[in-house]
Short mmCIF file of C-alpha atoms and ligand atoms in Angstrom, two decimals:
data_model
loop_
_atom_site.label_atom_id
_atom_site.label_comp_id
_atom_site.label_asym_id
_atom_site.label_seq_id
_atom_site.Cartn_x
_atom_site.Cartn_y
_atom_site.Cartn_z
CA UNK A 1 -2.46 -15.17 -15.01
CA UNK A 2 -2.62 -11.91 -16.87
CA UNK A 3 -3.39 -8.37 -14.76
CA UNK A 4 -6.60 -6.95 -14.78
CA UNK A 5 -5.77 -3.28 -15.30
CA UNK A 6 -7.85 -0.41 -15.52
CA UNK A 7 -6.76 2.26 -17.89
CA UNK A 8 -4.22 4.82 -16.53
CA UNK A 9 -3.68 2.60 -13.49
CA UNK A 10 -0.55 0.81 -12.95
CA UNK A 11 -0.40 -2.13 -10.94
CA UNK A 12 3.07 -2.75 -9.44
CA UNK A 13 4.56 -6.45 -8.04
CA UNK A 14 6.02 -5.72 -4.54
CA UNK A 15 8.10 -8.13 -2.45
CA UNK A 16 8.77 -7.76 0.83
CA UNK A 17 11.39 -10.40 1.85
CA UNK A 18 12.18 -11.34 5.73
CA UNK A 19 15.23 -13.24 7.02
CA UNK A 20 13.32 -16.02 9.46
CA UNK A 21 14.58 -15.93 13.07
CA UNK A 22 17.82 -13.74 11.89
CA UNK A 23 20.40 -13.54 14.33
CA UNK A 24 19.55 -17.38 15.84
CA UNK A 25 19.44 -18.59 12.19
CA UNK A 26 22.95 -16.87 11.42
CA UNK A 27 24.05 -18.72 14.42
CA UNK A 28 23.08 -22.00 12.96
CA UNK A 29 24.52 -21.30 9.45
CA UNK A 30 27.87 -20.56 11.40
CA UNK A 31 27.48 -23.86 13.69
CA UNK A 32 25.20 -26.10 11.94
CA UNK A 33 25.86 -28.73 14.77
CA UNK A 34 22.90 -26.37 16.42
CA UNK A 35 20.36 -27.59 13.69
CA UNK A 36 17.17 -27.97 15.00
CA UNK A 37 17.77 -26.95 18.64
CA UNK A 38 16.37 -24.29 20.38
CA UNK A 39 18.34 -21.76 20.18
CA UNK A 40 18.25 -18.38 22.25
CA UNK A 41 19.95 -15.39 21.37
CA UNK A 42 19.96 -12.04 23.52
CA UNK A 43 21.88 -10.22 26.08
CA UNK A 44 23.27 -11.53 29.09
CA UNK A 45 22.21 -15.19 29.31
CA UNK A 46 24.19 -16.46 31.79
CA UNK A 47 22.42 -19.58 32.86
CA UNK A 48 19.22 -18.00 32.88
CA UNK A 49 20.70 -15.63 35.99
CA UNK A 50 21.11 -12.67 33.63
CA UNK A 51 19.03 -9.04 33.14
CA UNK A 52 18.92 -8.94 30.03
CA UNK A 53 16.16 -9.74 27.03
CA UNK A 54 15.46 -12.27 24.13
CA UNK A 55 16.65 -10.41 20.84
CA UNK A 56 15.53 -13.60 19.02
CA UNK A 57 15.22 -17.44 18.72
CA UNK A 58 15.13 -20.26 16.83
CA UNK A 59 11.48 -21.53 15.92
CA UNK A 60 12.63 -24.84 17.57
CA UNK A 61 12.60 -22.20 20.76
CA UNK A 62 9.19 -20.28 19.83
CA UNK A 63 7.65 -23.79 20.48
CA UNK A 64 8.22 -23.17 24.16
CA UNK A 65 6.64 -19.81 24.15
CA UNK A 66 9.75 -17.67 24.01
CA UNK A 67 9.93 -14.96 21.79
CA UNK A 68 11.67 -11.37 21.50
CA UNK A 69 11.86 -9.14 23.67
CA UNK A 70 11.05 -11.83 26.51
CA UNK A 71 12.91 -11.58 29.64
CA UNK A 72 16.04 -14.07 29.34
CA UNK A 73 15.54 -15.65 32.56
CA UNK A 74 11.58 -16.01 31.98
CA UNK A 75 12.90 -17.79 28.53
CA UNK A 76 15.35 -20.48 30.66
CA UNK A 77 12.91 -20.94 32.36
CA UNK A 78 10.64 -22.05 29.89
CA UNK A 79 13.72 -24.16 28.49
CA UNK A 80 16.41 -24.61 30.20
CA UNK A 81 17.90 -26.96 28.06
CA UNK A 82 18.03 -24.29 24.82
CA UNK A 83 21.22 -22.94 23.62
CA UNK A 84 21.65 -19.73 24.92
CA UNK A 85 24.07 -17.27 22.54
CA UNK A 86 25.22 -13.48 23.14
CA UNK A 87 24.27 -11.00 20.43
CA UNK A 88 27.21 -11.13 17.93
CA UNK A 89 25.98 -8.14 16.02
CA UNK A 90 29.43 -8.01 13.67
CA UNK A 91 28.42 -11.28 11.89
CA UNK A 92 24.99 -10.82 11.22
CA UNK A 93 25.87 -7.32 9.89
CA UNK A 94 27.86 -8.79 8.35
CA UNK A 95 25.13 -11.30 7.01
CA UNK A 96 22.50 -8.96 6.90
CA UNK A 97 24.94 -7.07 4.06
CA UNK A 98 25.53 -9.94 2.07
CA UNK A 99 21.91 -11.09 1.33
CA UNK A 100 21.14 -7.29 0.38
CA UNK A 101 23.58 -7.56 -2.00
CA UNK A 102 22.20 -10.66 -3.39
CA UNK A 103 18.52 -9.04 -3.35
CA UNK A 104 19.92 -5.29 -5.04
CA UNK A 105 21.29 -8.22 -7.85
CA UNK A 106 17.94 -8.45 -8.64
CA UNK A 107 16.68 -4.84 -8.57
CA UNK A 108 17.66 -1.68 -8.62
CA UNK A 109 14.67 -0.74 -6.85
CA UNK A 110 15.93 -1.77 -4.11
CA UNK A 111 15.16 -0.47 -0.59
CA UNK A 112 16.25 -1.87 2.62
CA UNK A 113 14.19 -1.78 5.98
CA UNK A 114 15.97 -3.30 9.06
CA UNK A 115 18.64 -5.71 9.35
CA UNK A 116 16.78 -8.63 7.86
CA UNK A 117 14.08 -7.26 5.60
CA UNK A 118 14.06 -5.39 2.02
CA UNK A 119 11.64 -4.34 -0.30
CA UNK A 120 11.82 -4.85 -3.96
CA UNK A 121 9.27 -3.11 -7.18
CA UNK A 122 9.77 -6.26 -9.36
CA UNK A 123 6.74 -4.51 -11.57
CA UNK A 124 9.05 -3.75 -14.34
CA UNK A 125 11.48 -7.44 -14.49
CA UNK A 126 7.75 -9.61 -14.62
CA UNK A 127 4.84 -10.27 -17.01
CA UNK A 128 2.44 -11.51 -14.20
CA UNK A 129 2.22 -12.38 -10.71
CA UNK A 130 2.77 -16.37 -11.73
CA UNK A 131 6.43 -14.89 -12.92
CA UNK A 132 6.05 -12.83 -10.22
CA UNK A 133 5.59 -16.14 -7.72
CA UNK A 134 8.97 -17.76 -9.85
CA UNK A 135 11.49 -15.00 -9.19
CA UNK A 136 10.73 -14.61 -5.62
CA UNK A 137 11.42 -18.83 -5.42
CA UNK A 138 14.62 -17.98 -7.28
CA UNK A 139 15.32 -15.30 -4.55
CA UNK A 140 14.56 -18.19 -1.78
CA UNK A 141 17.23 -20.71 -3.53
CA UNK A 142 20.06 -18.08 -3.83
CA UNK A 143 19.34 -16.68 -0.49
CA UNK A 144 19.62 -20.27 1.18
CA UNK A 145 22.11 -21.13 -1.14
CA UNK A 146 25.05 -18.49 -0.42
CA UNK A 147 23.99 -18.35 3.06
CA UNK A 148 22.78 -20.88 4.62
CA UNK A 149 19.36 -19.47 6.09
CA UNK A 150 15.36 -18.90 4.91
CA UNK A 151 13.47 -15.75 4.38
CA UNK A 152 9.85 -15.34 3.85
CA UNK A 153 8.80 -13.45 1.06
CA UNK A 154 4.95 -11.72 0.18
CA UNK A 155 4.10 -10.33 -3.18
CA UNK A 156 1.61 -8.31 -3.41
CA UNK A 157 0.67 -5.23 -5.23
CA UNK A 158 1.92 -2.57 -2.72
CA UNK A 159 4.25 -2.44 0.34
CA UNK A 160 1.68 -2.57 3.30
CA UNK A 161 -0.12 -5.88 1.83
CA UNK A 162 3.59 -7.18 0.75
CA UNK A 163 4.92 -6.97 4.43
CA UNK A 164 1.73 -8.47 6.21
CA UNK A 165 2.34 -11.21 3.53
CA UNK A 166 5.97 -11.74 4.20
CA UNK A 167 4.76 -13.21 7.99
CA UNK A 168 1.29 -14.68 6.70
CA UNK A 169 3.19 -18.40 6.86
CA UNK A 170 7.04 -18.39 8.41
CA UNK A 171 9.26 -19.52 8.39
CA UNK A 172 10.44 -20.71 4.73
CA UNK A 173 6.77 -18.83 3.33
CA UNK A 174 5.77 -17.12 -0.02
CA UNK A 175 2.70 -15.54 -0.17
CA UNK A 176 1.27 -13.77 -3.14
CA UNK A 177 -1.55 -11.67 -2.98
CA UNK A 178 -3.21 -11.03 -6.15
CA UNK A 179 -4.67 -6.99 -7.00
CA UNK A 180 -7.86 -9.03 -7.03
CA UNK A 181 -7.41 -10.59 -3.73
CA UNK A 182 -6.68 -8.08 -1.42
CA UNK A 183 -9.48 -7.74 0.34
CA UNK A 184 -10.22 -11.88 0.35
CA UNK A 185 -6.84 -11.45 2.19
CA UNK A 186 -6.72 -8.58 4.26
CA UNK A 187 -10.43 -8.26 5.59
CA UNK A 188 -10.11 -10.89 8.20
CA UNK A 189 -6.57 -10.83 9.47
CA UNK A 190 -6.25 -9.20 13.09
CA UNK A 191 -5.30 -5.57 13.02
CA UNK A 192 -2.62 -5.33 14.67
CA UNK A 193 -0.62 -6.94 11.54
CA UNK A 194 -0.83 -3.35 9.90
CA UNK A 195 2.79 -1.89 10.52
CA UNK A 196 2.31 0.92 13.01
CA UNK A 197 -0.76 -0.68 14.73
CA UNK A 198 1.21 -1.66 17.66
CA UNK A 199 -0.26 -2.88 21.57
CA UNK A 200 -1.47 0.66 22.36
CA UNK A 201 -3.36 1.08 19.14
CA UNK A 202 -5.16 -2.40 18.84
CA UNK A 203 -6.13 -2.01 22.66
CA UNK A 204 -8.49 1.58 21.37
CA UNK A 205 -9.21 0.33 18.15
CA UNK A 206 -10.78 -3.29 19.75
CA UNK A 207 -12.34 -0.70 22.54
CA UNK A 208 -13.87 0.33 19.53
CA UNK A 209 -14.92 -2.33 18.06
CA UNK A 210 -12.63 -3.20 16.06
CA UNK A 211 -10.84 -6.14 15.86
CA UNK A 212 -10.06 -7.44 12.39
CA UNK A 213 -8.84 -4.93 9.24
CA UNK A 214 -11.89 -5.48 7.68
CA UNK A 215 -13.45 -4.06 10.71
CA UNK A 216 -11.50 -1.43 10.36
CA UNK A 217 -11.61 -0.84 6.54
CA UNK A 218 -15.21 -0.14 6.55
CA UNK A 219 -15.22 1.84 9.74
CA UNK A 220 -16.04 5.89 9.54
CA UNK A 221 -12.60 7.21 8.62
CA UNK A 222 -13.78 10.68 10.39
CA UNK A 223 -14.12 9.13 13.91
CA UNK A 224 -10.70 7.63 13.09
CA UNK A 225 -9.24 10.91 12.42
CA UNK A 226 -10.30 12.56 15.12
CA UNK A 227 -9.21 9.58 17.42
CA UNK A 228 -6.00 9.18 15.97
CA UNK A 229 -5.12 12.37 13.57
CA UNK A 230 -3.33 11.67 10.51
CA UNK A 231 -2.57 8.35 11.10
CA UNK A 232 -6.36 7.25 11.41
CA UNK A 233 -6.61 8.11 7.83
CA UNK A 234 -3.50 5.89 6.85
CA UNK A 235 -4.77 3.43 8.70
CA UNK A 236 -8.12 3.18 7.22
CA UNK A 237 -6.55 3.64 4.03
CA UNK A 238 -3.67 0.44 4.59
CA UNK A 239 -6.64 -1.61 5.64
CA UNK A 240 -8.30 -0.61 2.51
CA UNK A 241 -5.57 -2.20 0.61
CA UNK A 242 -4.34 1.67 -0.79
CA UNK A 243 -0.57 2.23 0.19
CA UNK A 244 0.75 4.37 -2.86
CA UNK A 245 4.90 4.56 -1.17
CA UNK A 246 6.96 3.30 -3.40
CA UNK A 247 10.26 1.54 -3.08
CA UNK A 248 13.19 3.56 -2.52
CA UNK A 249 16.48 3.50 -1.95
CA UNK A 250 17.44 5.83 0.67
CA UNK A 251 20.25 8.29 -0.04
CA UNK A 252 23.55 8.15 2.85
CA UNK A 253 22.30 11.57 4.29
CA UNK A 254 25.33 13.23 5.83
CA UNK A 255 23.19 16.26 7.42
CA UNK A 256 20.00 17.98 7.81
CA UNK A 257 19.48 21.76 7.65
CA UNK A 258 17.07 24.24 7.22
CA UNK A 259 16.98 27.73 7.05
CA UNK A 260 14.99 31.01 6.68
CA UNK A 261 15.98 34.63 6.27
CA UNK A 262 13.83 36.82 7.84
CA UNK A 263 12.08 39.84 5.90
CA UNK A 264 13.61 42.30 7.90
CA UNK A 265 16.75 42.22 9.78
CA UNK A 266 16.54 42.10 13.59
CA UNK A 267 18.39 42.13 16.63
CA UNK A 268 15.06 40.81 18.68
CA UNK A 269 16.55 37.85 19.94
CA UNK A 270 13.27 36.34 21.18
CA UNK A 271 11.61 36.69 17.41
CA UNK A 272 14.92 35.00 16.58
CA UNK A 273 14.69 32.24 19.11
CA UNK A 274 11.10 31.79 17.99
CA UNK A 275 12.27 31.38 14.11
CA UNK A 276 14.45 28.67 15.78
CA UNK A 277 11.98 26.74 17.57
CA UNK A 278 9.62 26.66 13.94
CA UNK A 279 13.10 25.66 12.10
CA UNK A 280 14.10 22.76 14.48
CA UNK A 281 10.83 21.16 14.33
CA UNK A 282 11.51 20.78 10.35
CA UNK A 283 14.45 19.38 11.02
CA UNK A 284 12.90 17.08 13.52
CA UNK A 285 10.10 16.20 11.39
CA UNK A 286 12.75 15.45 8.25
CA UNK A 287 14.98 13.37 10.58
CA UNK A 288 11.58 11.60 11.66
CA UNK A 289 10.96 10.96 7.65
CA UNK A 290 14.76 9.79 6.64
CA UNK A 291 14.83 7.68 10.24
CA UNK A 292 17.98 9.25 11.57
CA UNK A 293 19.21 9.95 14.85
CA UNK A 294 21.70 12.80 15.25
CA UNK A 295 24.40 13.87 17.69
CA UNK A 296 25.63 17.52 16.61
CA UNK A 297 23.24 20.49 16.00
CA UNK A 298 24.38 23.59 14.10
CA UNK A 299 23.62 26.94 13.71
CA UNK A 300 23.98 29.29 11.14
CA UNK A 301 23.88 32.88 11.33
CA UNK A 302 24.85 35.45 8.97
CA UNK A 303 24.92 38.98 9.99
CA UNK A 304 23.07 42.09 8.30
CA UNK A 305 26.85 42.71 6.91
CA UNK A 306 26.57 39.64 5.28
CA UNK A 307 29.00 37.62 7.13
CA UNK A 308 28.14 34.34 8.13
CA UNK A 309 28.89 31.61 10.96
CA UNK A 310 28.33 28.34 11.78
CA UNK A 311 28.56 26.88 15.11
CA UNK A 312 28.38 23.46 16.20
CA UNK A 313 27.95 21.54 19.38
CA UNK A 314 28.16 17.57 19.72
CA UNK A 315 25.81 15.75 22.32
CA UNK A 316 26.77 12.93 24.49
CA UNK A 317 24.67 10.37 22.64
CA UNK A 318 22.87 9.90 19.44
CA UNK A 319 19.28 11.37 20.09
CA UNK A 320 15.99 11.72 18.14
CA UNK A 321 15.03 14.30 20.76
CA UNK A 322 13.27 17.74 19.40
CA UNK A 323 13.99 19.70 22.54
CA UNK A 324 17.61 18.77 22.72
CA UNK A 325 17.90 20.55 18.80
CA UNK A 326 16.06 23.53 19.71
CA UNK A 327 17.75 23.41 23.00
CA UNK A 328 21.76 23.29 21.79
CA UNK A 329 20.83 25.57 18.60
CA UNK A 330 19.28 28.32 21.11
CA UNK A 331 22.29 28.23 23.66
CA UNK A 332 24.61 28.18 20.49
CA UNK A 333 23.04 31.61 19.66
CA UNK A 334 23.64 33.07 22.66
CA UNK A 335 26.74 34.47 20.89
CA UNK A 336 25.44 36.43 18.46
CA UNK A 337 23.36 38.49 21.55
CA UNK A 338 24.37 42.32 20.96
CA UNK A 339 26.45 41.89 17.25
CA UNK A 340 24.05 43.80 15.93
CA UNK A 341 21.21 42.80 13.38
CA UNK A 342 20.48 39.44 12.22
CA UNK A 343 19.72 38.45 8.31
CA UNK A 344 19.45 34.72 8.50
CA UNK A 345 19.58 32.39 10.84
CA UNK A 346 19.96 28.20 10.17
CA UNK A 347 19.63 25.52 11.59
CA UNK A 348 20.75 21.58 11.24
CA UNK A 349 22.06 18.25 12.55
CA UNK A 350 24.73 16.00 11.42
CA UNK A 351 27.03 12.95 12.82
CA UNK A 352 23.48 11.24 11.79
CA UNK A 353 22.81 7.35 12.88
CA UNK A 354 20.13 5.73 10.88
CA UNK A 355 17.54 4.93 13.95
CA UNK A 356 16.52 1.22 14.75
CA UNK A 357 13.35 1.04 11.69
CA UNK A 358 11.37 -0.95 14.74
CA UNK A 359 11.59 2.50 16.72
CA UNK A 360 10.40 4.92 13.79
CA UNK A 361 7.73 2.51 12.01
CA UNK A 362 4.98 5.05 11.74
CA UNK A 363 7.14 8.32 10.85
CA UNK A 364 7.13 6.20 7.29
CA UNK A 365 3.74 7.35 7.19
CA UNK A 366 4.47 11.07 7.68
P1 TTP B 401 12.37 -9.82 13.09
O1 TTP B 401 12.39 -9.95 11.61
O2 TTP B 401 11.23 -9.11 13.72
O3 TTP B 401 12.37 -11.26 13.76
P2 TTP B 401 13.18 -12.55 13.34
O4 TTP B 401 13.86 -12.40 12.02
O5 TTP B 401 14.07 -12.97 14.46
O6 TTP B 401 12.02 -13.63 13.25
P3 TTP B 401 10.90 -13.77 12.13
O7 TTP B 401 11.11 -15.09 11.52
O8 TTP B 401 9.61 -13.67 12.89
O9 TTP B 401 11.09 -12.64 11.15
O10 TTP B 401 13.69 -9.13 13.59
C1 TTP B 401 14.94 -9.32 12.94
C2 TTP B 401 16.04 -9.35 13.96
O11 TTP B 401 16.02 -8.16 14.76
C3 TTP B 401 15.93 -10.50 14.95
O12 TTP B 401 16.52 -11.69 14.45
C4 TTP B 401 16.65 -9.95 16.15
C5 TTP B 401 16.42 -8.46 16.09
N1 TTP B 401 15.36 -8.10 17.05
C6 TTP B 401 15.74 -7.69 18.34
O13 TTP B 401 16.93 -7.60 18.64
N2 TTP B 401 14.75 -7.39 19.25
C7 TTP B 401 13.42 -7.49 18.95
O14 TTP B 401 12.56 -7.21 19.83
C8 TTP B 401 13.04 -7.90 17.64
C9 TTP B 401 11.59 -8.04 17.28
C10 TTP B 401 14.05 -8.21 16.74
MG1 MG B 402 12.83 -11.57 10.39
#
């Protein structure tokens, strides 16, 4: 069916695509003799005894009620009789980087969520969402094909209605969601299915009244601002069917820096530290954006000679913590106390990690 297009508008073709039940259904590729079973996979199962939590399972399991994130022992003992597998993260890495070179083989615009999930702008390789519909089968086939497992894909006309698409009907789904649709589609579909609307934020918004996105689409976008700042208005807009991000490719970042030199050299240290504080929360909010953790903060400092340091100190573990930057990159200054006047001072974070995409969902938004 042909587009309807206003003038000077362009509508795009978005997939989102989602590996069903990852890590359980990498397990079954690998050991097909487990078709069909439940089939458990987290952290410490030992018969049931052990701490630790559900990563994922099979939707053979999900008929019992388990699910992620579900203690493993409240999981045995909703089935017992389930295969129960350790996390073997190396393989479905492994996996996981296979199929998104089979997906990048189909665009270059190309950008990869999580482990199991990728976006693709097809708008340029199709005519029409019915060619649309065909290439994402095609994607299905090859996926299945080389290895062994289903994804769900949704097409829709931007990456918000594309994802909520993607889970509309798993496992083995397509859904496409035509421009003309989206509100036939959206309106009465629960809202916590918007990314970012997680428990905390459906509890409020159904406080408020609001329970489906169509509730929330027509709701007064000022009371949702003030309840929820800048994310109320993203919210009402994502529920609105308007998501204008487009799909990207992120860059390997290697570090994050920023840096000011002040309008008049000083030797006030607490002006200084104060500069530092303002620069470390750009970094912050940056690292936020580009979903990185880091584990070293710098410093640079250059003097009102005009020579210039850099310090570094490495932290135990990878963080996403503000006060630990501002922290390590005030305590690295100490130095500097009594060398005289200070032109410029920087400061950064590298040894990045990109952070787990279920942790940083909403900085997207940002
Ligand atoms: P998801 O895509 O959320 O889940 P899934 O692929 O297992 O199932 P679905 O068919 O519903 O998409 O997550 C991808 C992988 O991330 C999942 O296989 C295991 C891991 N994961 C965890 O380790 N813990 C979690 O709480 C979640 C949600 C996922
Ligand atoms: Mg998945």
């Amino acid at each position: 069916m042909p587009l309807m297009c206003l003038p000077g508008e362009n509508i795009r073709i978005i997939f989102h695509v989602d590996m069903d039940s990852f890590y359980s259904s990498v397990e079954v590729a690998a050991n097909p003799s487990l078709k069909g079973l439940p089939v458990v996979v987290g952290s410490d199962p030992i018969k049931g005894e052990g701490r630790g939590v559900v990563s994922t399972c099979s939707y053979e399991a999900r008929k019992y009620g388990i699910h992620s994130a579900m203690a493993i022992s409240k999981a045995y003992r909703l089935c017992p009789d389930a295969v129960y597998l350790r996390v073997n993260m190396p393989l479905y890495k492994k996996v996981s980087s296979n199929i998104m070179e089979i997906l990048k083989g189909y665009s270059s615009k190309f950008q990869q969520v999580s482990v199991d999930e990728a976006y693709l702008d097809v708008s340029d390789l199709v005519q029409d969402y019915d060619e649309a519909e065909n290439l994402a089968l095609r994607i299905k086939e090859e996926v299945t094909l080389r290895e062994g497992i289903t994804c769900s894909i949704g097409v829709a006309p931007n990456k918000s209605i594309a994802k909520i698409a993607s889970d509309y009907r798993k496992p083995d789904g397509l859904t496409v969601v035509l421009p003309g649709e989206v509100e036939r589609f959206l309106y009465p579909l629960d809202v916590s299915r918007i990314s970012g609307v997680g428990k905390k934020t459906s509890i409020i918004l159904n406080e408020m009244g609001i329970r489906t996105i169509g509730d929330l689409a027509v709701y007064d976008v000022q009371v949702l601002r003030e309840r929820f700042g800048k994310f109320g208005l993203v919210m009402h807009q994502l529920a609105n069917g308007i998501d204008g991000r487009t799909v990207m490719e992120r860059g390997d970042v290697k570090s994050i820096s920023k840096e000011d030199t002040f309008d008049r050299d000083t030797s006030d240290m607490v002006y200084v530290e104060g500069v530092i504080d303002v620069l470390s929360e750009n970094v912050h909010g940056s690292l936020l954006k580009k979903k990185y953790l880091f584990k070293t903060v710098t410093i640079k400092v250059r003097l009102e000679d005009f020579t210039t340091y850099t310090r570094a100190r490495t932290l135990g573990a990878y963080s996403s913590d503000l006060s630990a930057i501002k922290r390590t990159a005030k305590a690295l200054l100490q130095e500097f106390r009594g060398r005289g006047r200070l032109r410029l001072v920087g400061v950064g974070v590298t040894k990045l990690e990109k952070m787990d995409e279920k942790q940083s969902r909403l900085s997207d938004f940002f």
